[in-house]
PDB file of C-alpha atoms in Angstrom:
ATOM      1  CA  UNK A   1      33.529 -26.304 -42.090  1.00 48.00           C
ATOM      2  CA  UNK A   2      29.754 -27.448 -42.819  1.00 50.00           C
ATOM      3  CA  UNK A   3      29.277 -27.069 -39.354  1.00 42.00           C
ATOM      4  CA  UNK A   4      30.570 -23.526 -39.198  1.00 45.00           C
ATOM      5  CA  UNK A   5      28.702 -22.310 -42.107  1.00 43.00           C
ATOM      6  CA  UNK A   6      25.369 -23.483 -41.278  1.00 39.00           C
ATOM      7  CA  UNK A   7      26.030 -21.970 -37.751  1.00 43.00           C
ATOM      8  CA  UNK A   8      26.364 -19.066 -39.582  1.00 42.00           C
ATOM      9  CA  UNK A   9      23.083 -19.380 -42.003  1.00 41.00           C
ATOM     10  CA  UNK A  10      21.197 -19.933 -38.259  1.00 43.00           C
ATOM     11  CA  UNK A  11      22.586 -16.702 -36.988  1.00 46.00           C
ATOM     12  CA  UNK A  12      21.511 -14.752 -39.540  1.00 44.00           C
ATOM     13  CA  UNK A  13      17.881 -16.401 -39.801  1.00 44.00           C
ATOM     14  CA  UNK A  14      17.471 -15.980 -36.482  1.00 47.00           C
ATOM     15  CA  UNK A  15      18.877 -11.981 -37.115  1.00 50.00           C
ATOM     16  CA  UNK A  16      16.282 -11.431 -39.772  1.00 52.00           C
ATOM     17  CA  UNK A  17      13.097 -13.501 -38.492  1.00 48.00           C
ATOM     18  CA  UNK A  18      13.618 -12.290 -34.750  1.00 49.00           C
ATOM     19  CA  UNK A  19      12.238  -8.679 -35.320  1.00 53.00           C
ATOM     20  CA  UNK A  20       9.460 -10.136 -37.632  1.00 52.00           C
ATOM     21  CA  UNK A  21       8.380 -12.446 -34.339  1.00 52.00           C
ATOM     22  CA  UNK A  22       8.632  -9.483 -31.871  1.00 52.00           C
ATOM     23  CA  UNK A  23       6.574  -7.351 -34.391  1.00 59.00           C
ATOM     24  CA  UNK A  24       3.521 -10.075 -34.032  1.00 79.00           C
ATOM     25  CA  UNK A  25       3.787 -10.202 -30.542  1.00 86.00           C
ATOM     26  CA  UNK A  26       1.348  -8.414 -28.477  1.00 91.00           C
ATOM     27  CA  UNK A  27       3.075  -6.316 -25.384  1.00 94.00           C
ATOM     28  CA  UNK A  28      -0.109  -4.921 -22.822  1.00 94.00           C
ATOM     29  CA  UNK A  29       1.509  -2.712 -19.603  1.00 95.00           C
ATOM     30  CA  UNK A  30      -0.147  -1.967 -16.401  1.00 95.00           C
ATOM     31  CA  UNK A  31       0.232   0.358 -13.841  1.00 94.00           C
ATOM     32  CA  UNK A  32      -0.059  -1.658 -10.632  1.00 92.00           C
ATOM     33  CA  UNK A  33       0.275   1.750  -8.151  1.00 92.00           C
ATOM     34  CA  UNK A  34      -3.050   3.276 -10.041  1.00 94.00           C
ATOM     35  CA  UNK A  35      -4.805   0.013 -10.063  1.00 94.00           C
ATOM     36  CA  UNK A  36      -4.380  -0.110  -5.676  1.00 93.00           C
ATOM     37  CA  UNK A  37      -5.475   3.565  -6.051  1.00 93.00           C
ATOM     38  CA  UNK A  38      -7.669   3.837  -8.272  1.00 93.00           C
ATOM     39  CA  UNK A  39      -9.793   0.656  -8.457  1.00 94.00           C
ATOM     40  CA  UNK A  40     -13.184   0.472  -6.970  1.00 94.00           C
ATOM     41  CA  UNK A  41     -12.088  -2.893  -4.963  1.00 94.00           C
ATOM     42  CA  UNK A  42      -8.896  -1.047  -3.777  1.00 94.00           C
ATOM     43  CA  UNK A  43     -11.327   2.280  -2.899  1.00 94.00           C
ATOM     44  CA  UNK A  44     -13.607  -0.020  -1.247  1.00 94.00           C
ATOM     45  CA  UNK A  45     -10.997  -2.011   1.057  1.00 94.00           C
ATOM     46  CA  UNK A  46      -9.406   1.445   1.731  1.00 95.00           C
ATOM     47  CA  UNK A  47     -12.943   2.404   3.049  1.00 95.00           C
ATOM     48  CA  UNK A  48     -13.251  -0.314   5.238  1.00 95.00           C
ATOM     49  CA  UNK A  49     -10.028   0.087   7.020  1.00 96.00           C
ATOM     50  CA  UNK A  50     -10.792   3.772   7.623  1.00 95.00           C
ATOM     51  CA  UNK A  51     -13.783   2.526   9.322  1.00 96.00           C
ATOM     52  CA  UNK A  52     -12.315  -0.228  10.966  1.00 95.00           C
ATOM     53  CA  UNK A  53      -9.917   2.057  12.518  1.00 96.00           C
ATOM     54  CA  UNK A  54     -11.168   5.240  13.106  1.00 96.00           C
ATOM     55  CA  UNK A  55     -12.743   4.592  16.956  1.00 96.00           C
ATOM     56  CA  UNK A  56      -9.011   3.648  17.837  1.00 96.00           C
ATOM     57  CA  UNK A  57      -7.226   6.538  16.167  1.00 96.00           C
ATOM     58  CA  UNK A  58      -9.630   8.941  17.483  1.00 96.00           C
ATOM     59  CA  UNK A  59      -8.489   7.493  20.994  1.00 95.00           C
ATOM     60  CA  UNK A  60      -4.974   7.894  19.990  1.00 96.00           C
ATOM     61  CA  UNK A  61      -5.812  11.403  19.154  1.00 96.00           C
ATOM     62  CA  UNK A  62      -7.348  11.898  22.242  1.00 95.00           C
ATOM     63  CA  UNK A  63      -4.550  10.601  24.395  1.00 94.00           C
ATOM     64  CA  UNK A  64      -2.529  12.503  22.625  1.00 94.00           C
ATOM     65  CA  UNK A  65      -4.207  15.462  23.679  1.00 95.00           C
ATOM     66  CA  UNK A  66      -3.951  14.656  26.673  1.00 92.00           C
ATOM     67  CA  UNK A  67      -0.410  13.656  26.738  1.00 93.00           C
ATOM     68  CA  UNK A  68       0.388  17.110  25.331  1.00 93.00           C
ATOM     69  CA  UNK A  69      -1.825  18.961  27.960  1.00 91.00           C
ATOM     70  CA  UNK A  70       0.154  17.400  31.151  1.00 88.00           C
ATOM     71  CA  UNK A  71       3.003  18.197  29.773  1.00 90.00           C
ATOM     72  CA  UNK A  72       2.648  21.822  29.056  1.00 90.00           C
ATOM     73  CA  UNK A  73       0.808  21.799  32.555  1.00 87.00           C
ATOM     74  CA  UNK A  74       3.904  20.271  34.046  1.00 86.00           C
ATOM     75  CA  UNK A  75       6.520  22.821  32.250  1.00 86.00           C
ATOM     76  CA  UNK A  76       4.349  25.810  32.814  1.00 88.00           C
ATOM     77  CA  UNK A  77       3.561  25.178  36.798  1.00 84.00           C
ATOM     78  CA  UNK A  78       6.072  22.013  37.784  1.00 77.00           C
ATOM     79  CA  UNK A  79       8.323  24.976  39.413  1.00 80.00           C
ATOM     80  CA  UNK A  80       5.340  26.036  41.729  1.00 84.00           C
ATOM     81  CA  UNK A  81       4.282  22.689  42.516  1.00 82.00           C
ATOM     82  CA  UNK A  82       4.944  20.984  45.879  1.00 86.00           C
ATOM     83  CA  UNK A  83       7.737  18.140  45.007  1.00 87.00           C
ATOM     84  CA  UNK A  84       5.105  14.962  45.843  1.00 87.00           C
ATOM     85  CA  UNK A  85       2.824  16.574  43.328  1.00 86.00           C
ATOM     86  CA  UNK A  86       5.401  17.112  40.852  1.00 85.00           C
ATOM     87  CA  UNK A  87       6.162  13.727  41.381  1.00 89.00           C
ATOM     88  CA  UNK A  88       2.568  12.226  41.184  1.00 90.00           C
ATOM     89  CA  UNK A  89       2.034  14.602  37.970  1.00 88.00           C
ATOM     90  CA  UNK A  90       5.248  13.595  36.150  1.00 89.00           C
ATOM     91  CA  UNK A  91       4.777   9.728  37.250  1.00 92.00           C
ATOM     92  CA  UNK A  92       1.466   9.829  35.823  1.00 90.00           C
ATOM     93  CA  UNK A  93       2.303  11.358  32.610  1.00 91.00           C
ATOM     94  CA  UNK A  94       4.999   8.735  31.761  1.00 94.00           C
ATOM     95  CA  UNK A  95       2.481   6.087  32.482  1.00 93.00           C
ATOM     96  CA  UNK A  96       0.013   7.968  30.442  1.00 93.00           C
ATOM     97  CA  UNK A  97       3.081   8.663  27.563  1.00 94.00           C
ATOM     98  CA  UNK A  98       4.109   4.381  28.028  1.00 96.00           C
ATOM     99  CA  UNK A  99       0.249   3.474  26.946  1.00 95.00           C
ATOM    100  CA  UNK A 100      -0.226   5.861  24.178  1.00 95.00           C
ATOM    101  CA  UNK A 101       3.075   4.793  23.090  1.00 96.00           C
ATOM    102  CA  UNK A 102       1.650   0.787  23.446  1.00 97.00           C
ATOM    103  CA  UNK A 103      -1.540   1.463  21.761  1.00 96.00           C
ATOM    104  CA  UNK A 104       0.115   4.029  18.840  1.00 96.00           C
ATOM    105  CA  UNK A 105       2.756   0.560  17.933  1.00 97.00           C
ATOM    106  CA  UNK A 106      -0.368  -2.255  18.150  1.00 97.00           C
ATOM    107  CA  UNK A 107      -2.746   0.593  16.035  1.00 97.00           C
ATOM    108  CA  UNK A 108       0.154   0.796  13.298  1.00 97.00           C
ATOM    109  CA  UNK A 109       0.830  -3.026  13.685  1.00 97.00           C
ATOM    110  CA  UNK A 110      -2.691  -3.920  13.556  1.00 97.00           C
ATOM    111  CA  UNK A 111      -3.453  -1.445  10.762  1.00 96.00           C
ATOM    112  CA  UNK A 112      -0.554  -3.065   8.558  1.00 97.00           C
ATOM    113  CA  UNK A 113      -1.624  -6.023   8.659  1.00 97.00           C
ATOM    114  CA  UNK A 114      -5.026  -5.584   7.627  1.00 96.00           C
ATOM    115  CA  UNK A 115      -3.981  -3.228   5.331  1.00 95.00           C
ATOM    116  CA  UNK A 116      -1.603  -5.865   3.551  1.00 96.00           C
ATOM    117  CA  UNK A 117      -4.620  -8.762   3.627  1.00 95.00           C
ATOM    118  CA  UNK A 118      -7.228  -6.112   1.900  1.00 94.00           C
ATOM    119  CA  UNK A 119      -4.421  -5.303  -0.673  1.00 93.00           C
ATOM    120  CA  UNK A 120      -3.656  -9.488  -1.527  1.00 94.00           C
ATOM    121  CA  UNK A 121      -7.207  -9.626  -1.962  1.00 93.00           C
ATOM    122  CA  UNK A 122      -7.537  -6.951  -4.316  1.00 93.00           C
ATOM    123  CA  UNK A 123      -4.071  -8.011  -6.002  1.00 93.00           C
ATOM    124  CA  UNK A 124      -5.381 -11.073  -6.105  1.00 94.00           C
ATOM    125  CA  UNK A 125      -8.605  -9.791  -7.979  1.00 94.00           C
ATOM    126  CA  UNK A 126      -6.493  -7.574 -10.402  1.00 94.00           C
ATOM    127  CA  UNK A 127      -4.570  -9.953 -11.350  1.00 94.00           C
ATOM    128  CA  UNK A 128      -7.105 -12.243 -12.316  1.00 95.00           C
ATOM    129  CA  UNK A 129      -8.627  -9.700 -14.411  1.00 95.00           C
ATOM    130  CA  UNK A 130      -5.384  -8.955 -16.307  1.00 95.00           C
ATOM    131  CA  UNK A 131      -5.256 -11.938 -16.956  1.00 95.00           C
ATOM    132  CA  UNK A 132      -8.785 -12.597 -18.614  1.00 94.00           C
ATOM    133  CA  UNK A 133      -8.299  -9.488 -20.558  1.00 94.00           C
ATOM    134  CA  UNK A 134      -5.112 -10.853 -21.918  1.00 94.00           C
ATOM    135  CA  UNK A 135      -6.438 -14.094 -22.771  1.00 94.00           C
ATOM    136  CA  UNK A 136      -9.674 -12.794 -24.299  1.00 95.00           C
ATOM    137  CA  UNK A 137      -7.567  -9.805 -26.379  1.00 94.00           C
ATOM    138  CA  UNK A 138      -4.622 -12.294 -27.376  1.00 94.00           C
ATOM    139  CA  UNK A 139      -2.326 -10.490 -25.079  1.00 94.00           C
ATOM    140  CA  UNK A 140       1.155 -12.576 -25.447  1.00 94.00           C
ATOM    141  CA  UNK A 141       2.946 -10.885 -22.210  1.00 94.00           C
ATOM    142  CA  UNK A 142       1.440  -8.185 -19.919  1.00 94.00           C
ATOM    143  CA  UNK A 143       4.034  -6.377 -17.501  1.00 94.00           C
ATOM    144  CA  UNK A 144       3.133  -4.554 -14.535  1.00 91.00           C
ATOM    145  CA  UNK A 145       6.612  -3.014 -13.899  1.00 86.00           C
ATOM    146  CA  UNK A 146       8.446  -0.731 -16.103  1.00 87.00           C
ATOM    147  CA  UNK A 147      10.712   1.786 -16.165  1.00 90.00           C
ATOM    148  CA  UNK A 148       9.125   3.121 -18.938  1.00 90.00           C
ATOM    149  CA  UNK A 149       5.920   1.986 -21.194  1.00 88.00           C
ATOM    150  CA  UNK A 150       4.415   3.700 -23.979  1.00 90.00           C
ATOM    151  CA  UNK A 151       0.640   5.116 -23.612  1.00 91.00           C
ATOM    152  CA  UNK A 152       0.158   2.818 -26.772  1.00 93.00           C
ATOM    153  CA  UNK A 153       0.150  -0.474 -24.800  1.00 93.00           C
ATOM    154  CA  UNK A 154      -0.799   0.520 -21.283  1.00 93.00           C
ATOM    155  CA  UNK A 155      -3.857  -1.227 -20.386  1.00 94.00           C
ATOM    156  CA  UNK A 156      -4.693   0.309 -16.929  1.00 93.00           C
ATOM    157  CA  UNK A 157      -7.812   2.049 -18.103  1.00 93.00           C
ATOM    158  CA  UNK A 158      -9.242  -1.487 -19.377  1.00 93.00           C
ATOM    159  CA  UNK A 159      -8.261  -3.061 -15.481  1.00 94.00           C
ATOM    160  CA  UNK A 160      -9.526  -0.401 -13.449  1.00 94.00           C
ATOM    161  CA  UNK A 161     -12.923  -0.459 -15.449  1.00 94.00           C
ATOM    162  CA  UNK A 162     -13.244  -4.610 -15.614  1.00 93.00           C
ATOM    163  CA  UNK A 163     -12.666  -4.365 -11.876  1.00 92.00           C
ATOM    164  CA  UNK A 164     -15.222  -1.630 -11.170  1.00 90.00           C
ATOM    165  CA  UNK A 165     -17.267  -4.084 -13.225  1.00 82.00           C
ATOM    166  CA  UNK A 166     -16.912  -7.317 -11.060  1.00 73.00           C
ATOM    167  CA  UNK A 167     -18.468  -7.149  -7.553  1.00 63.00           C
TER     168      UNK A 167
END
């Protein structure tokens, strides 16, 4: 019966003090898909894959051209061609249509991939940040996904400036 009773005097401790401990604590929220958006590391890696990539989508976009001319060249005079040119012309432009098709998959491969590493480094970097502004303003838990978080706590603001601080 002791037992019971002071199971029951815990309980209802707990019931009263556990709000009280909540209120003290002190909740911070990011927004992880502004921070990759709108950081200046994050703007800056974005930068450098544009530039990395642009001489090879610019040949993608030419070959597409290309691929795109033959083919309206073959539909609009394929009937008036002589059969071995037809041939020749429709040969070609599946070997032409096979390497644009191998370049378009490595360019989107390739451009993952470095995509991904540029956004661990700058994960990497944001997260260290959140976490030196939550040690510095007493944060006790900072959460980066939500369903829903009040303007109140969200921290984003503080991130996306600390990190456009740090080079």
């Amino acid at each position: 019966m002791k037992l019971k009773t002071l199971s029951f005097l815990a309980a209802a401790l707990l019931t009263i003090a556990a709000p009280a401990a909540f209120a003290e604590s002190k909740i911070g929220f990011v927004n992880s898909d502004r921070v990759m958006r709108e950081a200046a590391p994050a703007v800056r890696a974005q930068q450098r894959l544009e530039k990395e990539f642009e001489k090879r989508d610019q040949e993608l976009q030419r070959m597409g051209k290309e691929l795109q001319s033959v083919q309206e060249d073959l539909e609009r005079n394929g009937v008036t061609m002589a059969e071995s040119d037809r041939r020749t012309k429709e040969r070609s432009f599946n070997d032409l249509n096979r390497d644009f098709q191998r370049k378009q998959r490595e360019f989107r491969e390739d451009l993952n991939q470095r995509r991904n590493e540029e956004l661990a480094s700058v994960l990497d970097r944001a997260n260290r940040t959140i976490k030196q502004i939550a040690e510095a303003e007493k944060y006790d838990v900072i959460l980066q996904e939500a369903v829903y978080a009040s303007p109140r706590i969200d921290i984003t603001d503080k991130v996306i400036k600390a990190l456009a601080d740090t080079k």
